[in-house]
């Protein structure tokens, strides 16, 4: 049986609405939002992000963990470093378009 097509006007089911709420919660923190915007520029390791943001590596790692759980960022190993980047282009689109929305006057 073919699944119905999901459109912007279709109200998501309870499980999907819960996932959307969790995604927005993860993005609803100033530090995590700042990390996401930095990751729009390029990939970073924890120490680079900590230096750029002037906060501890432990604090950065904690925030990155929340972003990974929410599938907003992903990581890969490069030697001894773990490199972080945005999960995919959807995240970039969400950030750019929500910023455009709040910038409207």
Coordinates of C-alpha atoms in Angstrom, one line a residue:
X1 CA 0.0 0.0 0.0
X2 CA 1.4 3.4 -1.0
X3 CA 2.1 5.9 1.9
X4 CA 0.2 9.2 1.6
X5 CA 2.4 12.1 0.4
X6 CA 3.5 14.4 3.2
X7 CA 2.9 18.1 2.4
X8 CA 3.2 21.3 4.4
X9 CA -0.6 21.4 4.9
X10 CA -0.7 17.8 6.3
X11 CA -0.7 17.8 10.1
X12 CA 2.0 15.4 11.2
X13 CA 1.1 12.6 13.5
X14 CA 1.9 12.6 17.2
X15 CA 5.3 10.9 16.9
X16 CA 6.4 13.3 14.2
X17 CA 5.1 16.3 16.1
X18 CA 7.1 15.1 19.1
X19 CA 10.3 14.8 17.0
X20 CA 9.7 18.3 15.6
X21 CA 9.3 19.7 19.2
X22 CA 12.6 17.9 20.3
X23 CA 14.4 19.4 17.2
X24 CA 13.2 22.9 18.1
X25 CA 14.2 22.4 21.7
X26 CA 17.7 21.4 20.6
X27 CA 18.0 24.5 18.5
X28 CA 16.4 26.6 21.3
X29 CA 19.7 27.1 23.2
X30 CA 21.9 30.2 22.5
X31 CA 25.2 28.2 22.6
X32 CA 23.9 25.4 20.4
X33 CA 22.5 28.0 17.9
X34 CA 25.9 29.7 17.8
X35 CA 27.6 26.3 17.2
X36 CA 25.2 25.6 14.3
X37 CA 25.9 29.0 12.7
X38 CA 29.6 28.4 13.0
X39 CA 29.2 25.0 11.4
X40 CA 27.5 26.6 8.4
X41 CA 30.9 28.2 7.6
X42 CA 33.0 25.1 7.9
X43 CA 33.7 21.9 9.8
X44 CA 35.3 22.3 13.3
X45 CA 36.8 20.1 16.0
X46 CA 35.9 20.6 19.6
X47 CA 39.0 22.6 20.5
X48 CA 38.6 25.0 17.5
X49 CA 35.0 25.6 18.5
X50 CA 36.0 26.2 22.2
X51 CA 38.6 28.7 21.2
X52 CA 36.4 30.5 18.7
X53 CA 33.5 30.7 21.2
X54 CA 35.7 31.3 24.3
X55 CA 34.1 28.5 26.3
X56 CA 35.5 25.2 27.6
X57 CA 35.9 22.1 25.5
X58 CA 33.8 20.3 28.0
X59 CA 30.9 22.7 27.5
X60 CA 31.3 22.5 23.7
X61 CA 31.3 18.7 23.9
X62 CA 28.1 18.7 26.0
X63 CA 26.3 20.9 23.5
X64 CA 27.5 18.9 20.5
X65 CA 26.2 15.7 22.1
X66 CA 22.7 17.3 22.3
X67 CA 23.0 18.4 18.7
X68 CA 24.1 14.9 17.6
X69 CA 21.3 13.3 19.4
X70 CA 18.9 15.6 17.6
X71 CA 20.6 14.8 14.3
X72 CA 21.5 18.4 13.7
X73 CA 25.2 17.7 13.4
X74 CA 27.3 14.6 12.6
X75 CA 31.0 13.8 13.2
X76 CA 33.9 11.9 11.8
X77 CA 37.4 11.1 13.0
X78 CA 40.4 12.8 11.5
X79 CA 43.5 11.4 13.2
X80 CA 43.0 12.2 16.9
X81 CA 40.3 14.8 16.3
X82 CA 36.6 14.4 15.9
X83 CA 35.4 16.8 13.3
X84 CA 31.8 18.2 13.4
X85 CA 29.6 19.5 10.6
X86 CA 25.9 20.1 9.9
X87 CA 24.0 16.9 9.4
X88 CA 22.8 17.9 6.0
X89 CA 21.6 20.8 3.8
X90 CA 18.2 20.8 5.5
X91 CA 19.7 22.2 8.6
X92 CA 21.4 25.1 6.7
X93 CA 18.0 25.8 5.0
X94 CA 16.2 25.9 8.4
X95 CA 18.8 28.3 9.9
X96 CA 18.8 30.6 6.9
X97 CA 15.1 30.7 6.5
X98 CA 14.2 31.2 10.1
X99 CA 16.8 34.0 10.3
X100 CA 15.2 35.6 7.2
X101 CA 11.9 35.4 9.0
X102 CA 13.0 37.1 12.1
X103 CA 14.9 39.7 10.0
X104 CA 11.7 40.8 8.3
X105 CA 10.6 44.3 9.3

